[in-house]
PDB file of C-alpha atoms and ligand atoms in Angstrom:
ATOM      1  CA  UNK A   7       2.923  -9.911  37.574  1.00  0.00           C
ATOM      2  CA  UNK A   8       2.273  -6.303  36.662  1.00  0.00           C
ATOM      3  CA  UNK A   9       1.007  -5.754  33.126  1.00  0.00           C
ATOM      4  CA  UNK A  10       1.281  -2.508  31.192  1.00  0.00           C
ATOM      5  CA  UNK A  11       0.055  -1.237  27.826  1.00  0.00           C
ATOM      6  CA  UNK A  12       2.175  -2.084  24.809  1.00  0.00           C
ATOM      7  CA  UNK A  13       3.823   0.619  22.723  1.00  0.00           C
ATOM      8  CA  UNK A  14       1.730   1.192  19.601  1.00  0.00           C
ATOM      9  CA  UNK A  15       3.205   3.701  17.130  1.00  0.00           C
ATOM     10  CA  UNK A  16       0.841   5.789  15.030  1.00  0.00           C
ATOM     11  CA  UNK A  17       2.824   5.317  11.856  1.00  0.00           C
ATOM     12  CA  UNK A  18       4.448   1.847  12.002  1.00  0.00           C
ATOM     13  CA  UNK A  19       6.436   2.277   8.775  1.00  0.00           C
ATOM     14  CA  UNK A  20       8.007   5.553   9.806  1.00  0.00           C
ATOM     15  CA  UNK A  21       8.538   4.266  13.334  1.00  0.00           C
ATOM     16  CA  UNK A  22      10.288   1.137  12.110  1.00  0.00           C
ATOM     17  CA  UNK A  23      12.731   3.214  10.047  1.00  0.00           C
ATOM     18  CA  UNK A  24      13.401   5.491  12.980  1.00  0.00           C
ATOM     19  CA  UNK A  25      13.829   2.639  15.440  1.00  0.00           C
ATOM     20  CA  UNK A  26      16.169   0.845  13.085  1.00  0.00           C
ATOM     21  CA  UNK A  27      18.421   3.858  12.906  1.00  0.00           C
ATOM     22  CA  UNK A  28      18.378   4.158  16.685  1.00  0.00           C
ATOM     23  CA  UNK A  29      19.090   0.454  17.123  1.00  0.00           C
ATOM     24  CA  UNK A  30      22.077   0.622  14.801  1.00  0.00           C
ATOM     25  CA  UNK A  31      23.452   3.483  16.855  1.00  0.00           C
ATOM     26  CA  UNK A  32      23.011   1.416  20.006  1.00  0.00           C
ATOM     27  CA  UNK A  33      20.210   3.569  21.387  1.00  0.00           C
ATOM     28  CA  UNK A  34      18.796   1.747  24.430  1.00  0.00           C
ATOM     29  CA  UNK A  35      15.483   3.605  24.241  1.00  0.00           C
ATOM     30  CA  UNK A  36      14.921   2.444  20.671  1.00  0.00           C
ATOM     31  CA  UNK A  37      15.410  -1.123  21.793  1.00  0.00           C
ATOM     32  CA  UNK A  38      12.989  -0.680  24.688  1.00  0.00           C
ATOM     33  CA  UNK A  39      10.363   0.678  22.290  1.00  0.00           C
ATOM     34  CA  UNK A  40      10.952  -2.304  20.011  1.00  0.00           C
ATOM     35  CA  UNK A  41      10.403  -4.736  22.886  1.00  0.00           C
ATOM     36  CA  UNK A  42       7.223  -3.006  24.074  1.00  0.00           C
ATOM     37  CA  UNK A  43       5.904  -2.803  20.529  1.00  0.00           C
ATOM     38  CA  UNK A  44       6.487  -6.389  19.392  1.00  0.00           C
ATOM     39  CA  UNK A  45       6.347  -8.352  22.631  1.00  0.00           C
ATOM     40  CA  UNK A  46       2.682  -9.372  22.379  1.00  0.00           C
ATOM     41  CA  UNK A  47       2.829 -10.664  18.836  1.00  0.00           C
ATOM     42  CA  UNK A  48       6.065 -12.580  19.390  1.00  0.00           C
ATOM     43  CA  UNK A  49       4.730 -14.032  22.632  1.00  0.00           C
ATOM     44  CA  UNK A  50       1.672 -15.296  20.728  1.00  0.00           C
ATOM     45  CA  UNK A  51       3.936 -16.947  18.142  1.00  0.00           C
ATOM     46  CA  UNK A  52       6.081 -18.669  20.777  1.00  0.00           C
ATOM     47  CA  UNK A  53       3.025 -19.717  22.770  1.00  0.00           C
ATOM     48  CA  UNK A  54       1.491 -21.245  19.659  1.00  0.00           C
ATOM     49  CA  UNK A  55       4.582 -23.431  19.317  1.00  0.00           C
ATOM     50  CA  UNK A  56       5.257 -24.196  22.981  1.00  0.00           C
ATOM     51  CA  UNK A  57       1.716 -24.125  24.431  1.00  0.00           C
ATOM     52  CA  UNK A  58       3.055 -22.890  27.738  1.00  0.00           C
ATOM     53  CA  UNK A  59       3.122 -19.250  28.790  1.00  0.00           C
ATOM     54  CA  UNK A  60       6.258 -19.660  30.878  1.00  0.00           C
ATOM     55  CA  UNK A  61       8.194 -21.362  28.101  1.00  0.00           C
ATOM     56  CA  UNK A  62       6.886 -18.840  25.583  1.00  0.00           C
ATOM     57  CA  UNK A  63       8.085 -15.950  27.757  1.00  0.00           C
ATOM     58  CA  UNK A  64      11.514 -17.566  28.022  1.00  0.00           C
ATOM     59  CA  UNK A  65      11.677 -18.079  24.265  1.00  0.00           C
ATOM     60  CA  UNK A  66      10.736 -14.445  23.592  1.00  0.00           C
ATOM     61  CA  UNK A  67      13.348 -13.229  26.038  1.00  0.00           C
ATOM     62  CA  UNK A  68      15.937 -15.404  24.336  1.00  0.00           C
ATOM     63  CA  UNK A  69      14.834 -14.144  20.923  1.00  0.00           C
ATOM     64  CA  UNK A  70      15.158 -10.470  21.903  1.00  0.00           C
ATOM     65  CA  UNK A  71      18.638 -11.097  23.291  1.00  0.00           C
ATOM     66  CA  UNK A  72      19.636 -12.861  20.063  1.00  0.00           C
ATOM     67  CA  UNK A  73      18.112 -10.059  17.981  1.00  0.00           C
ATOM     68  CA  UNK A  74      19.938  -7.448  20.017  1.00  0.00           C
ATOM     69  CA  UNK A  75      23.238  -9.197  19.447  1.00  0.00           C
ATOM     70  CA  UNK A  76      22.578  -9.775  15.748  1.00  0.00           C
ATOM     71  CA  UNK A  77      21.267  -6.276  15.025  1.00  0.00           C
ATOM     72  CA  UNK A  78      24.410  -5.353  13.048  1.00  0.00           C
ATOM     73  CA  UNK A  79      23.669  -8.192  10.670  1.00  0.00           C
ATOM     74  CA  UNK A  80      20.063  -7.194   9.981  1.00  0.00           C
ATOM     75  CA  UNK A  81      20.257  -6.131   6.343  1.00  0.00           C
ATOM     76  CA  UNK A  82      16.754  -4.748   5.868  1.00  0.00           C
ATOM     77  CA  UNK A  83      15.790  -7.318   3.218  1.00  0.00           C
ATOM     78  CA  UNK A  84      12.592  -7.977   5.145  1.00  0.00           C
ATOM     79  CA  UNK A  85      10.669  -5.995   7.749  1.00  0.00           C
ATOM     80  CA  UNK A  86      12.192  -5.812  11.203  1.00  0.00           C
ATOM     81  CA  UNK A  87       9.034  -7.444  12.592  1.00  0.00           C
ATOM     82  CA  UNK A  88       9.383 -10.372  10.155  1.00  0.00           C
ATOM     83  CA  UNK A  89      13.027 -10.798  11.092  1.00  0.00           C
ATOM     84  CA  UNK A  90      12.085 -10.810  14.791  1.00  0.00           C
ATOM     85  CA  UNK A  91       9.357 -13.335  14.007  1.00  0.00           C
ATOM     86  CA  UNK A  92      11.884 -15.704  12.430  1.00  0.00           C
ATOM     87  CA  UNK A  93      14.299 -15.410  15.348  1.00  0.00           C
ATOM     88  CA  UNK A  94      11.439 -16.064  17.801  1.00  0.00           C
ATOM     89  CA  UNK A  95      10.178 -19.100  15.866  1.00  0.00           C
ATOM     90  CA  UNK A  96      13.687 -20.522  15.879  1.00  0.00           C
ATOM     91  CA  UNK A  97      14.131 -19.911  19.622  1.00  0.00           C
ATOM     92  CA  UNK A  98      10.747 -21.520  20.311  1.00  0.00           C
ATOM     93  CA  UNK A  99      11.503 -24.540  18.103  1.00  0.00           C
ATOM     94  CA  UNK A 100      14.844 -25.093  19.839  1.00  0.00           C
ATOM     95  CA  UNK A 101      13.113 -24.930  23.205  1.00  0.00           C
ATOM     96  CA  UNK A 102      10.456 -27.352  21.939  1.00  0.00           C
ATOM     97  CA  UNK A 103      13.206 -29.732  20.846  1.00  0.00           C
ATOM     98  CA  UNK A 104      14.672 -29.653  24.356  1.00  0.00           C
ATOM     99  CA  UNK A 105      11.349 -29.996  26.218  1.00  0.00           C
ATOM    100  CA  UNK A 106      10.053 -32.834  24.041  1.00  0.00           C
ATOM    101  CA  UNK A 107      13.506 -34.430  23.902  1.00  0.00           C
ATOM    102  CA  UNK A 108      13.306 -34.548  20.127  1.00  0.00           C
ATOM    103  CA  UNK A 109      16.341 -35.789  18.281  1.00  0.00           C
ATOM    104  CA  UNK A 110      17.818 -34.213  15.218  1.00  0.00           C
ATOM    105  CA  UNK A 111      17.072 -36.367  12.187  1.00  0.00           C
ATOM    106  CA  UNK A 112      19.355 -37.218   9.306  1.00  0.00           C
ATOM    107  CA  UNK A 113      17.891 -35.672   6.173  1.00  0.00           C
ATOM    108  CA  UNK A 114      19.758 -38.264   4.078  1.00  0.00           C
ATOM    109  CA  UNK A 115      17.878 -41.071   5.858  1.00  0.00           C
ATOM    110  CA  UNK A 116      14.588 -39.379   5.023  1.00  0.00           C
ATOM    111  CA  UNK A 117      15.177 -39.135   1.297  1.00  0.00           C
ATOM    112  CA  UNK A 118      12.814 -40.609  -1.292  1.00  0.00           C
ATOM    113  CA  UNK A 119      13.041 -44.322  -1.979  1.00  0.00           C
ATOM    114  CA  UNK A 120      13.288 -45.781  -5.459  1.00  0.00           C
ATOM    115  CA  UNK A 121      13.912 -49.210  -6.872  1.00  0.00           C
ATOM    116  CA  UNK A 122      17.121 -49.858  -8.808  1.00  0.00           C
ATOM    117  CA  UNK A 123      15.187 -49.171 -11.998  1.00  0.00           C
ATOM    118  CA  UNK A 124      14.129 -45.747 -10.701  1.00  0.00           C
ATOM    119  CA  UNK A 125      10.543 -46.636  -9.757  1.00  0.00           C
ATOM    120  CA  UNK A 126       9.042 -44.835  -6.788  1.00  0.00           C
ATOM    121  CA  UNK A 127       8.697 -47.063  -3.727  1.00  0.00           C
ATOM    122  CA  UNK A 128       8.093 -44.560  -0.965  1.00  0.00           C
ATOM    123  CA  UNK A 129       4.418 -43.821  -1.238  1.00  0.00           C
ATOM    124  CA  UNK A 130       2.339 -45.516   1.420  1.00  0.00           C
ATOM    125  CA  UNK A 131      -1.414 -45.151   1.848  1.00  0.00           C
ATOM    126  CA  UNK A 132      -2.902 -41.838   0.717  1.00  0.00           C
ATOM    127  CA  UNK A 133      -2.935 -39.181   3.433  1.00  0.00           C
ATOM    128  CA  UNK A 134      -6.341 -39.466   5.040  1.00  0.00           C
ATOM    129  CA  UNK A 135      -5.950 -36.206   6.842  1.00  0.00           C
ATOM    130  CA  UNK A 136      -5.987 -33.129   4.699  1.00  0.00           C
ATOM    131  CA  UNK A 137      -3.980 -29.974   5.074  1.00  0.00           C
ATOM    132  CA  UNK A 138      -7.210 -27.991   5.258  1.00  0.00           C
ATOM    133  CA  UNK A 139      -9.225 -29.717   7.979  1.00  0.00           C
ATOM    134  CA  UNK A 140     -10.008 -27.328  10.807  1.00  0.00           C
ATOM    135  CA  UNK A 141     -11.009 -29.627  13.643  1.00  0.00           C
ATOM    136  CA  UNK A 142      -7.509 -30.762  14.443  1.00  0.00           C
ATOM    137  CA  UNK A 143      -5.674 -27.650  13.414  1.00  0.00           C
ATOM    138  CA  UNK A 144      -3.825 -27.322  16.724  1.00  0.00           C
ATOM    139  CA  UNK A 145      -2.813 -30.962  16.812  1.00  0.00           C
ATOM    140  CA  UNK A 146      -1.601 -30.793  13.232  1.00  0.00           C
ATOM    141  CA  UNK A 147       0.344 -27.592  13.902  1.00  0.00           C
ATOM    142  CA  UNK A 148       2.044 -29.341  16.850  1.00  0.00           C
ATOM    143  CA  UNK A 149       3.101 -32.163  14.544  1.00  0.00           C
ATOM    144  CA  UNK A 150       4.506 -29.730  12.009  1.00  0.00           C
ATOM    145  CA  UNK A 151       6.394 -27.745  14.666  1.00  0.00           C
ATOM    146  CA  UNK A 152       7.911 -30.930  16.071  1.00  0.00           C
ATOM    147  CA  UNK A 153       8.920 -32.069  12.598  1.00  0.00           C
ATOM    148  CA  UNK A 154      10.631 -28.748  11.815  1.00  0.00           C
ATOM    149  CA  UNK A 155      12.327 -28.792  15.232  1.00  0.00           C
ATOM    150  CA  UNK A 156      13.920 -32.115  14.318  1.00  0.00           C
ATOM    151  CA  UNK A 157      15.595 -30.788  11.165  1.00  0.00           C
ATOM    152  CA  UNK A 158      19.308 -29.987  11.243  1.00  0.00           C
ATOM    153  CA  UNK A 159      19.923 -26.247  11.464  1.00  0.00           C
ATOM    154  CA  UNK A 160      20.838 -25.612   7.828  1.00  0.00           C
ATOM    155  CA  UNK A 161      17.593 -27.236   6.663  1.00  0.00           C
ATOM    156  CA  UNK A 162      15.458 -25.530   9.298  1.00  0.00           C
ATOM    157  CA  UNK A 163      17.023 -22.217   8.347  1.00  0.00           C
ATOM    158  CA  UNK A 164      16.214 -22.564   4.655  1.00  0.00           C
ATOM    159  CA  UNK A 165      12.586 -23.494   5.390  1.00  0.00           C
ATOM    160  CA  UNK A 166      12.264 -20.417   7.566  1.00  0.00           C
ATOM    161  CA  UNK A 167      13.911 -18.048   5.087  1.00  0.00           C
ATOM    162  CA  UNK A 168      11.502 -19.227   2.410  1.00  0.00           C
ATOM    163  CA  UNK A 169       8.343 -19.608   4.454  1.00  0.00           C
ATOM    164  CA  UNK A 170       8.705 -16.714   6.875  1.00  0.00           C
ATOM    165  CA  UNK A 171      10.847 -14.125   5.144  1.00  0.00           C
ATOM    166  CA  UNK A 172       9.509 -15.313   1.767  1.00  0.00           C
ATOM    167  CA  UNK A 173      12.862 -14.889   0.068  1.00  0.00           C
ATOM    168  CA  UNK A 174      13.118 -16.299  -3.450  1.00  0.00           C
ATOM    169  CA  UNK A 175      15.887 -18.661  -4.557  1.00  0.00           C
ATOM    170  CA  UNK A 176      18.304 -15.866  -5.485  1.00  0.00           C
ATOM    171  CA  UNK A 177      17.736 -13.930  -2.255  1.00  0.00           C
ATOM    172  CA  UNK A 178      18.094 -17.083  -0.160  1.00  0.00           C
ATOM    173  CA  UNK A 179      21.334 -17.930  -1.965  1.00  0.00           C
ATOM    174  CA  UNK A 180      22.676 -14.474  -1.177  1.00  0.00           C
ATOM    175  CA  UNK A 181      21.576 -14.637   2.459  1.00  0.00           C
ATOM    176  CA  UNK A 182      23.265 -18.001   2.979  1.00  0.00           C
ATOM    177  CA  UNK A 183      26.272 -17.434   0.729  1.00  0.00           C
ATOM    178  CA  UNK A 184      25.583 -20.543  -1.346  1.00  0.00           C
ATOM    179  CA  UNK A 185      24.716 -21.131  -5.000  1.00  0.00           C
ATOM    180  CA  UNK A 186      21.053 -20.993  -6.165  1.00  0.00           C
ATOM    181  CA  UNK A 187      21.316 -24.646  -7.210  1.00  0.00           C
ATOM    182  CA  UNK A 188      22.345 -25.588  -3.683  1.00  0.00           C
ATOM    183  CA  UNK A 189      19.385 -23.627  -2.273  1.00  0.00           C
ATOM    184  CA  UNK A 190      16.992 -25.616  -4.453  1.00  0.00           C
ATOM    185  CA  UNK A 191      18.516 -28.949  -3.463  1.00  0.00           C
ATOM    186  CA  UNK A 192      18.576 -28.141   0.239  1.00  0.00           C
ATOM    187  CA  UNK A 193      15.019 -26.809   0.221  1.00  0.00           C
ATOM    188  CA  UNK A 194      13.760 -29.880  -1.589  1.00  0.00           C
ATOM    189  CA  UNK A 195      15.528 -32.207   0.858  1.00  0.00           C
ATOM    190  CA  UNK A 196      14.107 -30.292   3.797  1.00  0.00           C
ATOM    191  CA  UNK A 197      10.562 -30.520   2.432  1.00  0.00           C
ATOM    192  CA  UNK A 198      11.015 -34.178   1.548  1.00  0.00           C
ATOM    193  CA  UNK A 199      12.249 -34.900   5.098  1.00  0.00           C
ATOM    194  CA  UNK A 200       9.256 -33.045   6.576  1.00  0.00           C
ATOM    195  CA  UNK A 201       6.955 -35.090   4.347  1.00  0.00           C
ATOM    196  CA  UNK A 202       8.453 -38.307   5.706  1.00  0.00           C
ATOM    197  CA  UNK A 203       8.249 -37.105   9.316  1.00  0.00           C
ATOM    198  CA  UNK A 204       4.585 -36.126   8.895  1.00  0.00           C
ATOM    199  CA  UNK A 205       3.679 -39.226   6.907  1.00  0.00           C
ATOM    200  CA  UNK A 206       2.681 -41.536   9.815  1.00  0.00           C
ATOM    201  CA  UNK A 207       0.468 -38.852  11.347  1.00  0.00           C
ATOM    202  CA  UNK A 208      -1.135 -37.828   8.069  1.00  0.00           C
ATOM    203  CA  UNK A 209      -1.971 -41.415   7.197  1.00  0.00           C
ATOM    204  CA  UNK A 210      -4.029 -41.889  10.357  1.00  0.00           C
ATOM    205  CA  UNK A 211      -7.737 -41.732   9.811  1.00  0.00           C
ATOM    206  CA  UNK A 212      -9.206 -38.387  10.842  1.00  0.00           C
ATOM    207  CA  UNK A 213     -11.875 -38.335  13.544  1.00  0.00           C
TER     208      UNK A 213
ATOM    209  CA  UNK B   4       4.554 -48.493   2.849  1.00  0.00           C
ATOM    210  CA  UNK B   5       3.720 -50.339  -0.306  1.00  0.00           C
ATOM    211  CA  UNK B   6       6.329 -52.514  -1.983  1.00  0.00           C
ATOM    212  CA  UNK B   7       4.602 -52.337  -5.300  1.00  0.00           C
ATOM    213  CA  UNK B   8       6.510 -50.029  -7.625  1.00  0.00           C
ATOM    214  CA  UNK B   9       4.640 -48.046 -10.229  1.00  0.00           C
ATOM    215  CA  UNK B  10       3.631 -50.285 -13.065  1.00  0.00           C
ATOM    216  CA  UNK B  11       3.990 -48.244 -16.191  1.00  0.00           C
ATOM    217  CA  UNK B  12       6.628 -48.901 -18.793  1.00  0.00           C
ATOM    218  CA  UNK B  13       9.525 -46.472 -18.466  1.00  0.00           C
ATOM    219  CA  UNK B  14      11.516 -48.132 -21.157  1.00  0.00           C
ATOM    220  CA  UNK B  15      10.624 -46.021 -24.163  1.00  0.00           C
ATOM    221  CA  UNK B  16      12.717 -43.049 -25.151  1.00  0.00           C
ATOM    222  CA  UNK B  17      12.766 -39.811 -23.228  1.00  0.00           C
ATOM    223  CA  UNK B  18      10.420 -40.940 -20.459  1.00  0.00           C
ATOM    224  CA  UNK B  19      11.360 -39.488 -17.088  1.00  0.00           C
ATOM    225  CA  UNK B  20      11.936 -41.951 -14.269  1.00  0.00           C
ATOM    226  CA  UNK B  21      10.227 -41.415 -10.910  1.00  0.00           C
ATOM    227  CA  UNK B  22      13.685 -40.833  -9.457  1.00  0.00           C
ATOM    228  CA  UNK B  23      14.362 -38.085 -12.025  1.00  0.00           C
ATOM    229  CA  UNK B  24      11.232 -36.148 -11.134  1.00  0.00           C
ATOM    230  CA  UNK B  25      12.574 -34.718  -7.871  1.00  0.00           C
ATOM    231  CA  UNK B  26      14.959 -32.258  -9.509  1.00  0.00           C
ATOM    232  CA  UNK B  27      12.052 -30.557 -11.315  1.00  0.00           C
ATOM    233  CA  UNK B  28       9.423 -30.817  -8.603  1.00  0.00           C
ATOM    234  CA  UNK B  29       9.798 -27.450  -6.850  1.00  0.00           C
ATOM    235  CA  UNK B  30      10.016 -25.598 -10.172  1.00  0.00           C
ATOM    236  CA  UNK B  31       6.921 -27.466 -11.323  1.00  0.00           C
ATOM    237  CA  UNK B  32       4.997 -26.444  -8.204  1.00  0.00           C
ATOM    238  CA  UNK B  33       6.183 -22.840  -8.613  1.00  0.00           C
ATOM    239  CA  UNK B  34       4.905 -22.864 -12.198  1.00  0.00           C
ATOM    240  CA  UNK B  35       8.451 -22.327 -13.467  1.00  0.00           C
ATOM    241  CA  UNK B  36       8.745 -25.486 -15.511  1.00  0.00           C
ATOM    242  CA  UNK B  37       8.286 -24.981 -19.241  1.00  0.00           C
ATOM    243  CA  UNK B  38       8.744 -26.471 -22.685  1.00  0.00           C
ATOM    244  CA  UNK B  39       9.884 -30.023 -23.182  1.00  0.00           C
ATOM    245  CA  UNK B  40      10.668 -30.591 -19.498  1.00  0.00           C
ATOM    246  CA  UNK B  41       7.129 -29.628 -18.495  1.00  0.00           C
ATOM    247  CA  UNK B  42       5.708 -31.928 -21.157  1.00  0.00           C
ATOM    248  CA  UNK B  43       7.843 -34.822 -19.965  1.00  0.00           C
ATOM    249  CA  UNK B  44       6.971 -34.115 -16.341  1.00  0.00           C
ATOM    250  CA  UNK B  45       3.242 -34.091 -17.055  1.00  0.00           C
ATOM    251  CA  UNK B  46       3.484 -37.143 -19.293  1.00  0.00           C
ATOM    252  CA  UNK B  47       5.018 -39.036 -16.377  1.00  0.00           C
ATOM    253  CA  UNK B  48       2.241 -37.960 -13.999  1.00  0.00           C
ATOM    254  CA  UNK B  49      -0.419 -39.157 -16.446  1.00  0.00           C
ATOM    255  CA  UNK B  50       1.014 -42.659 -16.231  1.00  0.00           C
ATOM    256  CA  UNK B  51       2.216 -42.813 -12.644  1.00  0.00           C
ATOM    257  CA  UNK B  52      -0.326 -42.709  -9.772  1.00  0.00           C
ATOM    258  CA  UNK B  53       2.373 -43.154  -7.066  1.00  0.00           C
ATOM    259  CA  UNK B  54       4.111 -39.956  -8.198  1.00  0.00           C
ATOM    260  CA  UNK B  55       0.785 -38.084  -8.310  1.00  0.00           C
ATOM    261  CA  UNK B  56       0.050 -39.252  -4.787  1.00  0.00           C
ATOM    262  CA  UNK B  57       3.546 -38.331  -3.640  1.00  0.00           C
ATOM    263  CA  UNK B  58       3.260 -34.836  -5.112  1.00  0.00           C
ATOM    264  CA  UNK B  59      -0.099 -34.310  -3.391  1.00  0.00           C
ATOM    265  CA  UNK B  60       1.449 -35.106  -0.013  1.00  0.00           C
ATOM    266  CA  UNK B  61       4.512 -32.973  -0.828  1.00  0.00           C
ATOM    267  CA  UNK B  62       2.197 -30.063  -1.626  1.00  0.00           C
ATOM    268  CA  UNK B  63       0.310 -30.583   1.627  1.00  0.00           C
ATOM    269  CA  UNK B  64       3.627 -30.549   3.480  1.00  0.00           C
ATOM    270  CA  UNK B  65       4.542 -27.166   1.988  1.00  0.00           C
ATOM    271  CA  UNK B  66       1.090 -25.809   2.799  1.00  0.00           C
ATOM    272  CA  UNK B  67       1.148 -27.044   6.399  1.00  0.00           C
ATOM    273  CA  UNK B  68       4.689 -25.805   7.006  1.00  0.00           C
ATOM    274  CA  UNK B  69       3.771 -22.401   5.702  1.00  0.00           C
ATOM    275  CA  UNK B  70       0.689 -22.243   7.870  1.00  0.00           C
ATOM    276  CA  UNK B  71       2.514 -23.415  10.999  1.00  0.00           C
ATOM    277  CA  UNK B  72       5.180 -20.726  10.641  1.00  0.00           C
ATOM    278  CA  UNK B  73       3.100 -17.741   9.569  1.00  0.00           C
ATOM    279  CA  UNK B  74       2.981 -14.525  11.529  1.00  0.00           C
ATOM    280  CA  UNK B  75       0.136 -14.472  14.018  1.00  0.00           C
ATOM    281  CA  UNK B  76      -2.932 -12.346  13.538  1.00  0.00           C
ATOM    282  CA  UNK B  77      -2.858  -9.255  15.693  1.00  0.00           C
ATOM    283  CA  UNK B  78      -5.857 -10.364  17.751  1.00  0.00           C
ATOM    284  CA  UNK B  79      -4.006 -13.451  18.984  1.00  0.00           C
ATOM    285  CA  UNK B  80      -1.511 -11.233  20.750  1.00  0.00           C
ATOM    286  CA  UNK B  81      -2.071 -10.345  24.402  1.00  0.00           C
ATOM    287  CA  UNK B  82      -3.205  -6.756  24.841  1.00  0.00           C
ATOM    288  CA  UNK B  83      -0.758  -6.070  27.663  1.00  0.00           C
ATOM    289  CA  UNK B  84       2.914  -6.543  28.304  1.00  0.00           C
ATOM    290  CA  UNK B  85       4.333  -8.071  31.525  1.00  0.00           C
ATOM    291  CA  UNK B  86       6.548  -5.303  32.888  1.00  0.00           C
ATOM    292  CA  UNK B  87       8.897  -7.614  34.796  1.00  0.00           C
ATOM    293  CA  UNK B  88       9.706  -9.546  31.639  1.00  0.00           C
ATOM    294  CA  UNK B  89      10.340  -6.369  29.652  1.00  0.00           C
ATOM    295  CA  UNK B  90      12.749  -5.290  32.373  1.00  0.00           C
ATOM    296  CA  UNK B  91      14.428  -8.714  32.355  1.00  0.00           C
ATOM    297  CA  UNK B  92      14.883  -8.525  28.558  1.00  0.00           C
ATOM    298  CA  UNK B  93      16.310  -5.003  28.736  1.00  0.00           C
ATOM    299  CA  UNK B  94      18.567  -6.043  31.584  1.00  0.00           C
ATOM    300  CA  UNK B  95      19.959  -9.096  29.801  1.00  0.00           C
ATOM    301  CA  UNK B  96      20.577  -7.028  26.674  1.00  0.00           C
ATOM    302  CA  UNK B  97      22.332  -4.101  28.274  1.00  0.00           C
ATOM    303  CA  UNK B  98      24.159  -6.731  30.309  1.00  0.00           C
ATOM    304  CA  UNK B  99      25.310  -8.564  27.195  1.00  0.00           C
ATOM    305  CA  UNK B 100      26.427  -5.382  25.444  1.00  0.00           C
ATOM    306  CA  UNK B 101      29.965  -5.574  26.777  1.00  0.00           C
ATOM    307  CA  UNK B 102      30.363  -9.248  25.840  1.00  0.00           C
ATOM    308  CA  UNK B 103      30.058  -8.571  22.106  1.00  0.00           C
ATOM    309  CA  UNK B 104      32.882 -10.031  20.105  1.00  0.00           C
TER     310      UNK B 104
HETATM  311 ZN1   ZN C   7       6.531 -42.102 -11.114  1.00  0.00          ZN
END
C-alpha cells in the first residue's frame, strides 16, 4: 500500500475552527483535510483496542463515515478531535464485540449484592492486581476494553461521555436529554457493572 | 465471593447501611459530599472493611476505564497515512452524501 505524509496544520486551533466551518457547509476538501490530519492518531486508538491493523483500519473508516453523517449534530462542546476519538473508540469496541463474540450483559444482573438487612455481600478477595502495575498493562487494557464492549449502549455511551469528552453531570444530562439524577444513577450502574466484569481478572494473582 | 456479611452493628440511629452507600459513592469520590452525609459516610467506612475494599476496587475500575479510553500520545500514531484507505474513506463519504435522511 502506498503511504503518504499526513496533513499537519501549523495552527491547529485556527485550523480546527476553519475546518469545522467548511465541514458544516459540506466542503469535501475540508473533510479530506480532516481525514489526513487525524487518521494516524485515530488508527493508533483503534489498533490499541483491536490489536490488528486491518481491523483498526476498518474501524477508522467506519468512524469517519459515522462522523461525516453526524457532523450536523456536532455541537462544539468538546474539540473536534475528541469527538472523533469517541466515535472511533465506539466503532472499535463494537468491532471487538463482534470479533470476540462478546455478549451484551445485563447491568441489572451485575448490581451490588446485599443481605436483606442491607449488609454488603459482594466483596470477594481483595484485588491482587493493581490499577497501576505496568508489566501487564496491555493485557489489563484488553480486559477493560472487552468489559466496556459488553455494556449496553446507553451505559457505554455515558462512560465515554464522562471519560473521553470529560463532560460533567450537567453537561452529560444535556447531551443525553435526561435528568442529572438519571445521569448519576446510570453512570454508577455502568461503573459497578464494569467492576463486576473485571473482578475475576483482578483477583488473579499477578505474575 | 465471601458469604460473610460485614460484622458491625448497624442498628443504632442514623447509621448508613452498606446498601445506602451507593447513592453517595460517586459524589464522595468527586469530593462533593459534605456536612452530615459526609460524616455518616466516613463513619460507616471506619466500621466496615468490606465497603472500604469495595470502594478501592470501584476506584481502580474508574482509573482503569479512564486509562483504557484516553486519547493516544502523538508518538503512538503512525507517521504516514495509507493513501488507498484515505481514498476509500472519502469515497464512502461522498457516496453516502445522497443517502442522508
Ligand atoms: Zn458497609
